[in-house]
């Protein structure tokens, strides 16, 4: 039985802690804040409750697997999962609206044909077939296996089978997500539908590789889910599973340094001077934090994927509304920017900031647990913005104005609003500027790959959104499984079967 110190109580870190405890190890988690969950937090006031991190759960099979592997109670015995249908309602720049059914290719094709015109559904359906091929090519190396030592293969090879396009005397293939939208979908509304999946992760579709086609494919193939009571309930369930497996949690316990002896980790030193001996250390923190904790020791070796040290953040506006949620309202509505080029230039240009008219995701859960009574509604608005931004009520007003295109009586019903800014994300997660890690993606020279779970120091591993396979709830859960395999089975571990 090994002694294992886990730094941080984020979702990936807790996933690793539960699995390692079941494998027979003595696991202690050291979290600098007073609670668990990392970015998966909750804000409560006057009977209203809001998720301040992710609001929907893609690929729940990852968390089902965790609960199957760590105890007798399945995930559904610990939280109530609800499949969201429609998957999303979209309000496009020209006023066109479409509500897409959840996990139904035939339904999506028919709906798009009806809403956007004959042929639109077929083009989107054909795109999903190509996206599936990219998914099949990258699923194991990007999600289910430790990062390959020859990771350059993933960096150099574009897995998305783009359609050849004649341009004068040359044949070209789409290399970015924006080119896929323009050349293969050939409708600005379909392009916005596609690009929204990148923008939701804070990625510029004009520079994001075509391999990002796997993002809408995952949602299409595996559906979109909501956890009754909010995503914070998933964090609670994972925490309680850890406690049931005798994982020790130490809250308000900031780690000040990682101890090393003869090239191997020996434990962690806390900010109050206390020392916790350990045979392994699993760090669920951002690369900049890990550099500081390593105290000058190089964490990653030459020739490996360098850690991502920057990403976009998000602005979240929490709305308390008078009047109940209308029957049949979509759980999620994406209100697309009226001028996509202006939006992308504002977000990713030379002087990045929040665009005047941003793309906004509106979440309206049908969940009595979130409101004081049936005469009120809790609504959450989110939009990408640069890390380190300092938004104020003017920026909140931009999101509310956009959301009013989806909820016409929004202003008349608005009781109050609360902002959750990059500074709040930084406080909860420790990431510089409140940056939110993106999922790992192939191609583009490896720019969107994440550093491996292993490090140059024997016994030191990384986990969570800033480690392979990157950000997002499914990826965080997978990182916990990968780290566990590397510790339990050793360097020959080749991933889940």
Short mmCIF file of C-alpha atoms in Angstrom, two decimals:
data_model
loop_
_atom_site.label_atom_id
_atom_site.label_comp_id
_atom_site.label_asym_id
_atom_site.label_seq_id
_atom_site.Cartn_x
_atom_site.Cartn_y
_atom_site.Cartn_z
CA UNK A 1 0.00 0.00 0.00
CA UNK A 2 1.48 3.33 -1.07
CA UNK A 3 0.89 6.73 0.49
CA UNK A 4 -0.46 9.12 -2.15
CA UNK A 5 -0.85 12.88 -1.78
CA UNK A 6 -3.28 14.54 -4.19
CA UNK A 7 -2.95 18.31 -4.64
CA UNK A 8 -6.34 19.89 -5.26
CA UNK A 9 -9.90 18.59 -5.04
CA UNK A 10 -11.00 19.26 -8.61
CA UNK A 11 -13.03 16.70 -10.53
CA UNK A 12 -10.04 14.99 -12.15
CA UNK A 13 -8.15 14.89 -8.86
CA UNK A 14 -11.11 13.36 -7.03
CA UNK A 15 -11.61 10.82 -9.83
CA UNK A 16 -8.00 9.72 -9.39
CA UNK A 17 -8.29 9.70 -5.60
CA UNK A 18 -11.32 7.40 -5.59
CA UNK A 19 -9.76 4.96 -8.04
CA UNK A 20 -6.42 4.89 -6.22
CA UNK A 21 -8.13 4.26 -2.89
CA UNK A 22 -10.03 1.31 -4.34
CA UNK A 23 -6.71 -0.05 -5.60
CA UNK A 24 -5.61 -0.28 -1.97
CA UNK A 25 -3.60 2.90 -1.52
CA UNK A 26 -3.73 5.41 1.31
CA UNK A 27 -4.89 8.64 -0.32
CA UNK A 28 -4.97 12.15 1.14
CA UNK A 29 -6.27 15.20 -0.74
CA UNK A 30 -4.96 18.68 0.08
CA UNK A 31 -7.21 21.50 -1.13
CA UNK A 32 -6.34 25.16 -0.56
CA UNK A 33 -9.99 26.32 -0.58
CA UNK A 34 -12.74 25.23 1.78
CA UNK A 35 -14.61 22.97 -0.63
CA UNK A 36 -14.27 20.42 -3.43
CA UNK A 37 -15.11 20.45 -7.13
CA UNK A 38 -12.65 22.93 -8.63
CA UNK A 39 -14.61 24.96 -11.18
CA UNK A 40 -17.80 22.97 -10.50
CA UNK A 41 -19.29 25.33 -7.93
CA UNK A 42 -22.69 26.61 -6.90
CA UNK A 43 -23.99 30.08 -6.01
CA UNK A 44 -27.06 30.37 -3.77
CA UNK A 45 -29.08 33.39 -2.74
CA UNK A 46 -32.66 33.88 -1.56
CA UNK A 47 -33.74 30.42 -2.65
CA UNK A 48 -32.08 30.58 -6.09
CA UNK A 49 -29.26 28.20 -6.99
CA UNK A 50 -26.94 28.41 -10.00
CA UNK A 51 -24.09 26.36 -11.41
CA UNK A 52 -21.13 28.72 -11.81
CA UNK A 53 -19.06 26.23 -13.82
CA UNK A 54 -20.26 23.71 -16.41
CA UNK A 55 -24.03 23.50 -16.71
CA UNK A 56 -24.39 20.37 -18.85
CA UNK A 57 -22.71 16.97 -18.87
CA UNK A 58 -21.46 15.45 -22.13
CA UNK A 59 -20.31 11.82 -22.28
CA UNK A 60 -21.68 10.69 -18.88
CA UNK A 61 -20.24 7.20 -19.51
CA UNK A 62 -16.94 8.49 -18.12
CA UNK A 63 -18.49 9.12 -14.73
CA UNK A 64 -20.60 5.98 -14.89
CA UNK A 65 -17.36 4.05 -15.30
CA UNK A 66 -15.88 5.76 -12.24
CA UNK A 67 -18.81 4.76 -10.07
CA UNK A 68 -18.84 1.18 -11.39
CA UNK A 69 -15.11 0.82 -10.69
CA UNK A 70 -15.21 2.36 -7.21
CA UNK A 71 -18.30 0.87 -5.56
CA UNK A 72 -21.53 -1.00 -5.79
CA UNK A 73 -23.78 2.01 -6.26
CA UNK A 74 -23.94 3.16 -9.90
CA UNK A 75 -23.91 6.83 -10.84
CA UNK A 76 -27.68 6.89 -11.32
CA UNK A 77 -28.15 5.80 -7.69
CA UNK A 78 -26.21 8.86 -6.55
CA UNK A 79 -27.48 11.57 -8.92
CA UNK A 80 -30.43 11.92 -11.27
CA UNK A 81 -29.37 12.24 -14.90
CA UNK A 82 -31.79 13.83 -17.37
CA UNK A 83 -31.25 13.78 -21.11
CA UNK A 84 -31.78 17.28 -22.49
CA UNK A 85 -34.17 17.38 -25.44
CA UNK A 86 -33.94 19.37 -27.59
CA UNK A 87 -30.20 19.29 -27.31
CA UNK A 88 -30.10 23.00 -28.08
CA UNK A 89 -32.17 25.74 -29.60
CA UNK A 90 -30.19 28.08 -31.86
CA UNK A 91 -31.07 31.70 -32.64
CA UNK A 92 -29.01 32.83 -35.63
CA UNK A 93 -27.96 36.30 -36.69
CA UNK A 94 -30.72 36.57 -39.31
CA UNK A 95 -33.39 35.65 -36.78
CA UNK A 96 -33.77 32.06 -37.97
CA UNK A 97 -34.37 29.61 -35.14
CA UNK A 98 -33.91 25.86 -34.96
CA UNK A 99 -34.21 23.35 -32.11
CA UNK A 100 -32.08 20.27 -32.63
CA UNK A 101 -33.20 16.91 -31.20
CA UNK A 102 -30.80 15.11 -28.89
CA UNK A 103 -28.64 12.29 -30.30
CA UNK A 104 -30.72 11.73 -33.46
CA UNK A 105 -28.97 12.14 -36.80
CA UNK A 106 -32.16 11.60 -38.79
CA UNK A 107 -34.04 14.05 -36.58
CA UNK A 108 -31.34 16.69 -36.88
CA UNK A 109 -31.17 16.33 -40.68
CA UNK A 110 -34.93 16.70 -41.05
CA UNK A 111 -35.07 19.64 -38.64
CA UNK A 112 -32.29 21.53 -40.40
CA UNK A 113 -33.84 20.94 -43.82
CA UNK A 114 -37.13 22.34 -42.60
CA UNK A 115 -35.63 25.36 -40.82
CA UNK A 116 -32.72 26.30 -43.11
CA UNK A 117 -33.81 24.96 -46.47
CA UNK A 118 -33.49 21.78 -48.48
CA UNK A 119 -29.95 20.41 -48.48
CA UNK A 120 -28.85 22.00 -45.21
CA UNK A 121 -29.62 18.87 -43.23
CA UNK A 122 -27.84 16.62 -45.72
CA UNK A 123 -24.69 18.77 -45.60
CA UNK A 124 -24.69 18.69 -41.79
CA UNK A 125 -25.35 14.95 -41.79
CA UNK A 126 -22.47 14.35 -44.21
CA UNK A 127 -20.24 16.47 -41.99
CA UNK A 128 -21.13 14.30 -38.98
CA UNK A 129 -20.08 11.20 -40.92
CA UNK A 130 -16.67 12.77 -41.55
CA UNK A 131 -16.48 13.95 -37.94
CA UNK A 132 -17.08 10.40 -36.81
CA UNK A 133 -14.07 9.28 -38.82
CA UNK A 134 -11.95 11.90 -37.05
CA UNK A 135 -13.36 10.65 -33.73
CA UNK A 136 -12.54 7.03 -34.54
CA UNK A 137 -8.98 7.99 -35.49
CA UNK A 138 -8.27 10.00 -32.34
CA UNK A 139 -10.49 8.58 -29.57
CA UNK A 140 -7.96 6.19 -28.05
CA UNK A 141 -4.75 8.24 -28.30
CA UNK A 142 -6.46 11.45 -27.19
CA UNK A 143 -8.81 10.14 -24.51
CA UNK A 144 -8.19 6.57 -23.45
CA UNK A 145 -4.41 6.14 -23.51
CA UNK A 146 -1.50 7.96 -21.88
CA UNK A 147 -0.02 10.48 -24.27
CA UNK A 148 2.15 8.67 -26.80
CA UNK A 149 5.93 9.15 -26.57
CA UNK A 150 5.76 9.73 -30.34
CA UNK A 151 3.06 12.35 -29.88
CA UNK A 152 4.32 14.13 -33.01
CA UNK A 153 2.17 11.72 -35.02
CA UNK A 154 -0.91 13.30 -33.46
CA UNK A 155 0.49 16.78 -33.98
CA UNK A 156 1.32 16.43 -37.66
CA UNK A 157 -1.53 14.34 -38.99
CA UNK A 158 -4.96 15.95 -39.50
CA UNK A 159 -7.54 13.24 -38.74
CA UNK A 160 -10.52 15.06 -40.24
CA UNK A 161 -11.14 13.79 -43.82
CA UNK A 162 -11.86 17.14 -45.41
CA UNK A 163 -13.61 17.22 -48.77
CA UNK A 164 -11.29 18.22 -51.67
CA UNK A 165 -12.13 21.65 -53.09
CA UNK A 166 -11.05 23.02 -56.44
CA UNK A 167 -9.67 26.54 -56.17
CA UNK A 168 -8.41 27.84 -59.51
CA UNK A 169 -5.76 25.28 -60.52
CA UNK A 170 -5.25 23.94 -57.00
CA UNK A 171 -7.06 21.37 -54.91
CA UNK A 172 -7.42 22.39 -51.28
CA UNK A 173 -8.85 20.79 -48.15
CA UNK A 174 -10.19 22.55 -45.10
CA UNK A 175 -7.54 22.84 -42.41
CA UNK A 176 -9.47 24.88 -39.84
CA UNK A 177 -12.96 24.65 -38.41
CA UNK A 178 -13.92 27.92 -40.10
CA UNK A 179 -12.85 26.53 -43.48
CA UNK A 180 -14.93 23.39 -42.86
CA UNK A 181 -17.93 25.64 -42.27
CA UNK A 182 -17.33 27.84 -45.29
CA UNK A 183 -16.31 25.17 -47.81
CA UNK A 184 -18.30 22.12 -46.75
CA UNK A 185 -21.41 23.43 -44.97
CA UNK A 186 -21.86 26.47 -47.24
CA UNK A 187 -24.43 28.24 -45.10
CA UNK A 188 -23.52 30.94 -42.53
CA UNK A 189 -26.02 29.49 -40.09
CA UNK A 190 -24.56 25.99 -40.33
CA UNK A 191 -21.11 27.54 -40.03
CA UNK A 192 -22.21 29.35 -36.87
CA UNK A 193 -23.63 26.08 -35.53
CA UNK A 194 -20.26 24.41 -36.09
CA UNK A 195 -18.07 27.27 -34.89
CA UNK A 196 -20.11 27.66 -31.73
CA UNK A 197 -18.65 24.40 -30.45
CA UNK A 198 -15.15 25.87 -30.63
CA UNK A 199 -16.19 29.25 -29.29
CA UNK A 200 -17.83 27.58 -26.30
CA UNK A 201 -14.36 26.37 -25.30
CA UNK A 202 -12.79 29.76 -25.94
CA UNK A 203 -11.22 28.69 -29.24
CA UNK A 204 -10.99 30.83 -32.37
CA UNK A 205 -12.56 28.74 -35.18
CA UNK A 206 -10.39 30.59 -37.71
CA UNK A 207 -7.26 28.98 -36.23
CA UNK A 208 -8.70 25.88 -34.56
CA UNK A 209 -7.81 22.74 -36.56
CA UNK A 210 -10.48 20.83 -38.44
CA UNK A 211 -9.98 17.99 -35.95
CA UNK A 212 -12.23 20.01 -33.61
CA UNK A 213 -15.07 18.43 -35.59
CA UNK A 214 -15.00 15.81 -32.84
CA UNK A 215 -16.56 18.35 -30.44
CA UNK A 216 -20.00 18.53 -32.14
CA UNK A 217 -19.72 14.82 -32.93
CA UNK A 218 -19.38 13.91 -29.24
CA UNK A 219 -22.53 15.84 -28.45
CA UNK A 220 -24.39 14.30 -31.37
CA UNK A 221 -23.30 10.72 -30.68
CA UNK A 222 -23.53 10.59 -26.89
CA UNK A 223 -26.17 13.17 -26.14
CA UNK A 224 -26.36 16.08 -23.74
CA UNK A 225 -27.27 15.50 -20.11
CA UNK A 226 -28.26 17.51 -17.06
CA UNK A 227 -27.79 16.51 -13.43
CA UNK A 228 -30.90 17.24 -11.40
CA UNK A 229 -30.05 19.87 -8.80
CA UNK A 230 -27.20 21.17 -10.97
CA UNK A 231 -23.75 19.90 -11.91
CA UNK A 232 -22.60 20.62 -8.36
CA UNK A 233 -24.52 17.47 -7.44
CA UNK A 234 -22.09 15.44 -9.55
CA UNK A 235 -19.18 16.96 -7.63
CA UNK A 236 -20.93 16.10 -4.35
CA UNK A 237 -21.46 12.50 -5.45
CA UNK A 238 -17.81 12.08 -6.46
CA UNK A 239 -16.66 13.62 -3.17
CA UNK A 240 -18.92 11.29 -1.18
CA UNK A 241 -17.64 8.31 -3.15
CA UNK A 242 -14.09 9.32 -2.22
CA UNK A 243 -15.03 9.61 1.45
CA UNK A 244 -16.73 6.21 1.33
CA UNK A 245 -13.48 4.76 -0.04
CA UNK A 246 -11.63 6.32 2.93
CA UNK A 247 -9.92 9.12 1.06
CA UNK A 248 -8.81 11.81 3.55
CA UNK A 249 -9.67 15.41 2.67
CA UNK A 250 -7.81 18.38 4.13
CA UNK A 251 -9.53 21.66 3.24
CA UNK A 252 -7.89 25.02 3.75
CA UNK A 253 -4.60 23.14 3.32
CA UNK A 254 -2.51 24.93 0.72
CA UNK A 255 0.48 23.00 -0.59
CA UNK A 256 3.58 25.21 -0.67
CA UNK A 257 6.02 22.77 -2.21
CA UNK A 258 6.63 19.24 -3.46
CA UNK A 259 9.38 17.43 -1.58
CA UNK A 260 11.93 15.40 -3.48
CA UNK A 261 14.70 13.03 -2.45
CA UNK A 262 17.19 11.38 -4.80
CA UNK A 263 15.14 12.26 -7.88
CA UNK A 264 11.87 10.90 -6.50
CA UNK A 265 8.98 12.62 -4.72
CA UNK A 266 8.97 12.26 -0.95
CA UNK A 267 5.81 14.19 -0.04
CA UNK A 268 4.39 17.70 0.14
CA UNK A 269 5.01 20.68 2.38
CA UNK A 270 2.01 22.74 3.42
CA UNK A 271 1.86 26.51 3.76
CA UNK A 272 1.79 26.21 7.58
CA UNK A 273 5.08 24.30 7.52
CA UNK A 274 3.60 20.83 8.07
CA UNK A 275 4.99 17.98 5.99
CA UNK A 276 3.02 15.04 4.59
CA UNK A 277 5.19 12.14 3.48
CA UNK A 278 4.09 10.38 0.29
CA UNK A 279 5.32 7.73 -2.13
CA UNK A 280 3.42 9.37 -5.00
CA UNK A 281 2.14 12.89 -5.57
CA UNK A 282 -0.72 13.61 -7.99
CA UNK A 283 -0.98 17.31 -8.82
CA UNK A 284 -4.33 18.60 -10.03
CA UNK A 285 -3.16 22.18 -10.58
CA UNK A 286 -2.32 24.46 -13.49
CA UNK A 287 1.22 24.29 -14.95
CA UNK A 288 2.25 27.65 -13.49
CA UNK A 289 1.25 26.51 -10.02
CA UNK A 290 3.08 23.21 -10.46
CA UNK A 291 6.24 25.05 -11.55
CA UNK A 292 6.14 27.01 -8.31
CA UNK A 293 5.52 23.93 -6.19
CA UNK A 294 8.43 22.13 -7.88
CA UNK A 295 10.78 24.88 -6.61
CA UNK A 296 13.00 25.13 -9.63
CA UNK A 297 12.99 21.48 -10.63
CA UNK A 298 12.04 21.03 -14.28
CA UNK A 299 8.70 19.21 -14.35
CA UNK A 300 8.57 18.21 -18.02
CA UNK A 301 11.44 16.93 -20.13
CA UNK A 302 12.68 18.09 -23.50
CA UNK A 303 10.88 16.63 -26.48
CA UNK A 304 7.60 16.25 -24.60
CA UNK A 305 4.42 18.17 -25.24
CA UNK A 306 4.85 21.50 -23.44
CA UNK A 307 2.07 22.35 -20.99
CA UNK A 308 -0.54 24.83 -22.12
CA UNK A 309 -0.10 27.99 -20.11
CA UNK A 310 -2.88 30.10 -21.52
CA UNK A 311 -6.49 29.86 -22.60
CA UNK A 312 -9.61 31.97 -22.73
CA UNK A 313 -11.94 32.42 -19.79
CA UNK A 314 -15.66 33.00 -19.52
CA UNK A 315 -18.14 35.47 -18.13
CA UNK A 316 -21.20 34.04 -16.37
CA UNK A 317 -24.27 36.09 -15.51
CA UNK A 318 -26.79 34.58 -13.09
CA UNK A 319 -30.37 35.83 -13.52
CA UNK A 320 -33.13 35.61 -10.93
CA UNK A 321 -36.47 36.01 -12.72
CA UNK A 322 -39.99 36.52 -11.47
CA UNK A 323 -42.52 34.24 -13.13
CA UNK A 324 -42.19 30.51 -13.67
CA UNK A 325 -40.33 28.81 -16.49
CA UNK A 326 -42.68 28.53 -19.50
CA UNK A 327 -43.68 25.01 -20.41
CA UNK A 328 -41.70 23.74 -23.36
CA UNK A 329 -38.83 26.23 -23.01
CA UNK A 330 -35.54 24.82 -24.26
CA UNK A 331 -33.04 23.94 -21.56
CA UNK A 332 -30.21 25.42 -23.66
CA UNK A 333 -30.41 28.19 -26.24
CA UNK A 334 -27.38 29.49 -28.13
CA UNK A 335 -27.86 33.07 -29.30
CA UNK A 336 -25.33 33.59 -32.08
CA UNK A 337 -23.56 36.89 -32.57
CA UNK A 338 -25.03 39.24 -35.14
CA UNK A 339 -21.55 39.81 -36.61
CA UNK A 340 -19.31 36.78 -36.16
CA UNK A 341 -16.20 38.41 -37.66
CA UNK A 342 -16.47 41.38 -35.30
CA UNK A 343 -16.97 39.00 -32.37
CA UNK A 344 -13.88 36.93 -33.22
CA UNK A 345 -11.76 40.04 -33.83
CA UNK A 346 -12.78 41.40 -30.43
CA UNK A 347 -12.06 38.14 -28.60
CA UNK A 348 -8.86 37.08 -30.35
CA UNK A 349 -7.49 40.25 -31.95
CA UNK A 350 -4.51 42.38 -31.02
CA UNK A 351 -6.37 44.00 -28.09
CA UNK A 352 -8.71 41.23 -26.92
CA UNK A 353 -11.83 42.06 -24.97
CA UNK A 354 -15.50 41.20 -24.72
CA UNK A 355 -17.34 41.89 -28.00
CA UNK A 356 -20.20 44.35 -28.01
CA UNK A 357 -22.52 41.63 -29.36
CA UNK A 358 -21.26 38.22 -28.13
CA UNK A 359 -22.49 34.71 -28.72
CA UNK A 360 -24.32 33.76 -25.52
CA UNK A 361 -25.42 30.40 -24.16
CA UNK A 362 -28.67 30.60 -22.19
CA UNK A 363 -29.41 27.77 -19.73
CA UNK A 364 -32.97 27.44 -18.39
CA UNK A 365 -33.14 24.19 -16.39
CA UNK A 366 -36.54 22.73 -15.61
CA UNK A 367 -35.54 22.05 -12.02
CA UNK A 368 -37.58 23.04 -8.93
CA UNK A 369 -34.45 22.60 -6.77
CA UNK A 370 -32.98 25.79 -8.25
CA UNK A 371 -35.78 28.24 -7.41
CA UNK A 372 -37.63 29.32 -4.25
CA UNK A 373 -40.99 28.34 -5.75
CA UNK A 374 -42.82 27.69 -9.01
CA UNK A 375 -43.28 31.43 -9.51
CA UNK A 376 -39.62 32.04 -10.26
CA UNK A 377 -36.96 30.95 -12.74
CA UNK A 378 -33.16 30.67 -12.51
CA UNK A 379 -31.31 31.41 -15.77
CA UNK A 380 -27.57 31.28 -16.46
CA UNK A 381 -25.83 33.15 -19.28
CA UNK A 382 -22.26 32.38 -20.37
CA UNK A 383 -19.94 33.81 -22.98
CA UNK A 384 -16.25 33.44 -23.78
CA UNK A 385 -13.87 36.29 -22.98
CA UNK A 386 -10.10 36.65 -22.63
CA UNK A 387 -8.45 35.41 -19.46
CA UNK A 388 -7.54 38.21 -17.07
CA UNK A 389 -10.44 40.39 -18.23
CA UNK A 390 -12.23 42.53 -15.68
CA UNK A 391 -15.84 42.66 -16.87
CA UNK A 392 -18.42 44.86 -15.20
CA UNK A 393 -22.14 45.58 -15.52
CA UNK A 394 -21.65 46.94 -19.04
CA UNK A 395 -20.46 43.50 -20.10
CA UNK A 396 -23.30 41.84 -18.23
CA UNK A 397 -25.68 44.14 -20.09
CA UNK A 398 -24.30 42.86 -23.41
CA UNK A 399 -25.10 39.28 -22.40
CA UNK A 400 -28.56 40.20 -21.14
CA UNK A 401 -29.32 42.06 -24.38
CA UNK A 402 -28.33 39.01 -26.41
CA UNK A 403 -30.34 36.68 -24.15
CA UNK A 404 -33.43 38.84 -24.66
CA UNK A 405 -33.47 37.55 -28.25
CA UNK A 406 -34.22 34.13 -26.75
CA UNK A 407 -36.39 35.30 -23.83
CA UNK A 408 -38.44 38.25 -25.12
CA UNK A 409 -39.87 39.23 -21.70
CA UNK A 410 -36.53 38.90 -19.94
CA UNK A 411 -36.15 42.50 -18.83
CA UNK A 412 -39.67 42.73 -17.43
CA UNK A 413 -39.08 39.59 -15.37
CA UNK A 414 -35.55 40.35 -14.15
CA UNK A 415 -35.28 40.67 -10.36
CA UNK A 416 -31.49 40.88 -10.16
CA UNK A 417 -28.32 39.52 -11.66
CA UNK A 418 -24.93 38.36 -10.35
CA UNK A 419 -21.61 38.22 -12.23
CA UNK A 420 -19.02 35.44 -12.11
CA UNK A 421 -15.83 36.71 -13.70
CA UNK A 422 -12.38 35.35 -14.56
CA UNK A 423 -11.25 36.55 -11.13
CA UNK A 424 -13.84 34.25 -9.53
CA UNK A 425 -12.61 31.32 -11.65
CA UNK A 426 -9.03 32.11 -10.64
CA UNK A 427 -10.03 32.10 -6.98
CA UNK A 428 -11.80 28.75 -7.30
CA UNK A 429 -9.20 26.97 -9.43
CA UNK A 430 -5.91 28.82 -8.97
CA UNK A 431 -5.46 29.31 -12.73
CA UNK A 432 -3.82 32.53 -13.88
CA UNK A 433 -6.38 35.02 -15.14
CA UNK A 434 -9.18 32.49 -14.67
CA UNK A 435 -8.16 30.58 -17.80
CA UNK A 436 -10.29 27.53 -18.60
CA UNK A 437 -8.43 24.58 -20.20
CA UNK A 438 -9.61 23.30 -23.58
CA UNK A 439 -9.98 19.63 -24.64
CA UNK A 440 -6.97 18.08 -26.35
CA UNK A 441 -7.17 18.18 -30.14
CA UNK A 442 -4.97 16.63 -32.80
CA UNK A 443 -3.07 18.34 -35.65
CA UNK A 444 -1.93 21.98 -35.76
CA UNK A 445 1.58 21.03 -34.64
CA UNK A 446 0.35 19.82 -31.27
CA UNK A 447 -0.65 23.32 -30.15
CA UNK A 448 -3.82 21.96 -28.53
CA UNK A 449 -2.35 18.84 -26.98
CA UNK A 450 -1.74 18.81 -23.24
CA UNK A 451 1.34 17.74 -21.34
CA UNK A 452 1.52 14.05 -20.35
CA UNK A 453 0.42 12.81 -16.93
CA UNK A 454 3.97 11.68 -16.17
CA UNK A 455 6.78 14.07 -15.26
CA UNK A 456 10.58 14.04 -15.06
CA UNK A 457 10.39 13.45 -11.31
CA UNK A 458 9.71 9.82 -10.44
CA UNK A 459 6.45 9.44 -8.58
CA UNK A 460 5.06 12.85 -9.59
CA UNK A 461 1.99 12.83 -11.84
CA UNK A 462 -0.45 15.43 -13.10
CA UNK A 463 -4.22 15.18 -13.41
CA UNK A 464 -7.18 17.34 -14.37
CA UNK A 465 -7.97 19.81 -17.14
CA UNK A 466 -4.41 21.09 -17.58
CA UNK A 467 -3.09 17.56 -18.08
CA UNK A 468 -3.65 15.09 -20.92
CA UNK A 469 -6.38 14.77 -22.26
CA UNK A 470 -7.35 18.35 -21.41
CA UNK A 471 -10.32 20.36 -20.24
CA UNK A 472 -13.98 19.49 -19.85
CA UNK A 473 -15.77 17.18 -17.44
CA UNK A 474 -15.36 13.99 -19.52
CA UNK A 475 -11.68 14.68 -20.09
CA UNK A 476 -11.09 15.39 -16.39
CA UNK A 477 -12.64 12.05 -15.47
CA UNK A 478 -10.50 10.29 -18.09
CA UNK A 479 -7.35 11.92 -16.73
CA UNK A 480 -8.11 10.39 -13.33
CA UNK A 481 -8.40 6.93 -14.89
CA UNK A 482 -5.13 7.36 -16.81
CA UNK A 483 -3.13 8.49 -13.77
CA UNK A 484 -4.49 5.58 -11.75
CA UNK A 485 -3.43 3.13 -14.45
CA UNK A 486 0.07 4.59 -14.60
CA UNK A 487 0.50 4.34 -10.82
CA UNK A 488 -1.11 0.94 -10.32
CA UNK A 489 0.14 -0.83 -13.45
CA UNK A 490 3.31 1.16 -14.06
CA UNK A 491 4.81 2.75 -17.19
CA UNK A 492 3.65 -0.15 -19.38
CA UNK A 493 0.00 0.87 -18.87
CA UNK A 494 -1.56 1.36 -22.30
CA UNK A 495 -4.95 2.71 -21.42
CA UNK A 496 -8.46 1.52 -20.71
CA UNK A 497 -9.81 -1.49 -22.54
#
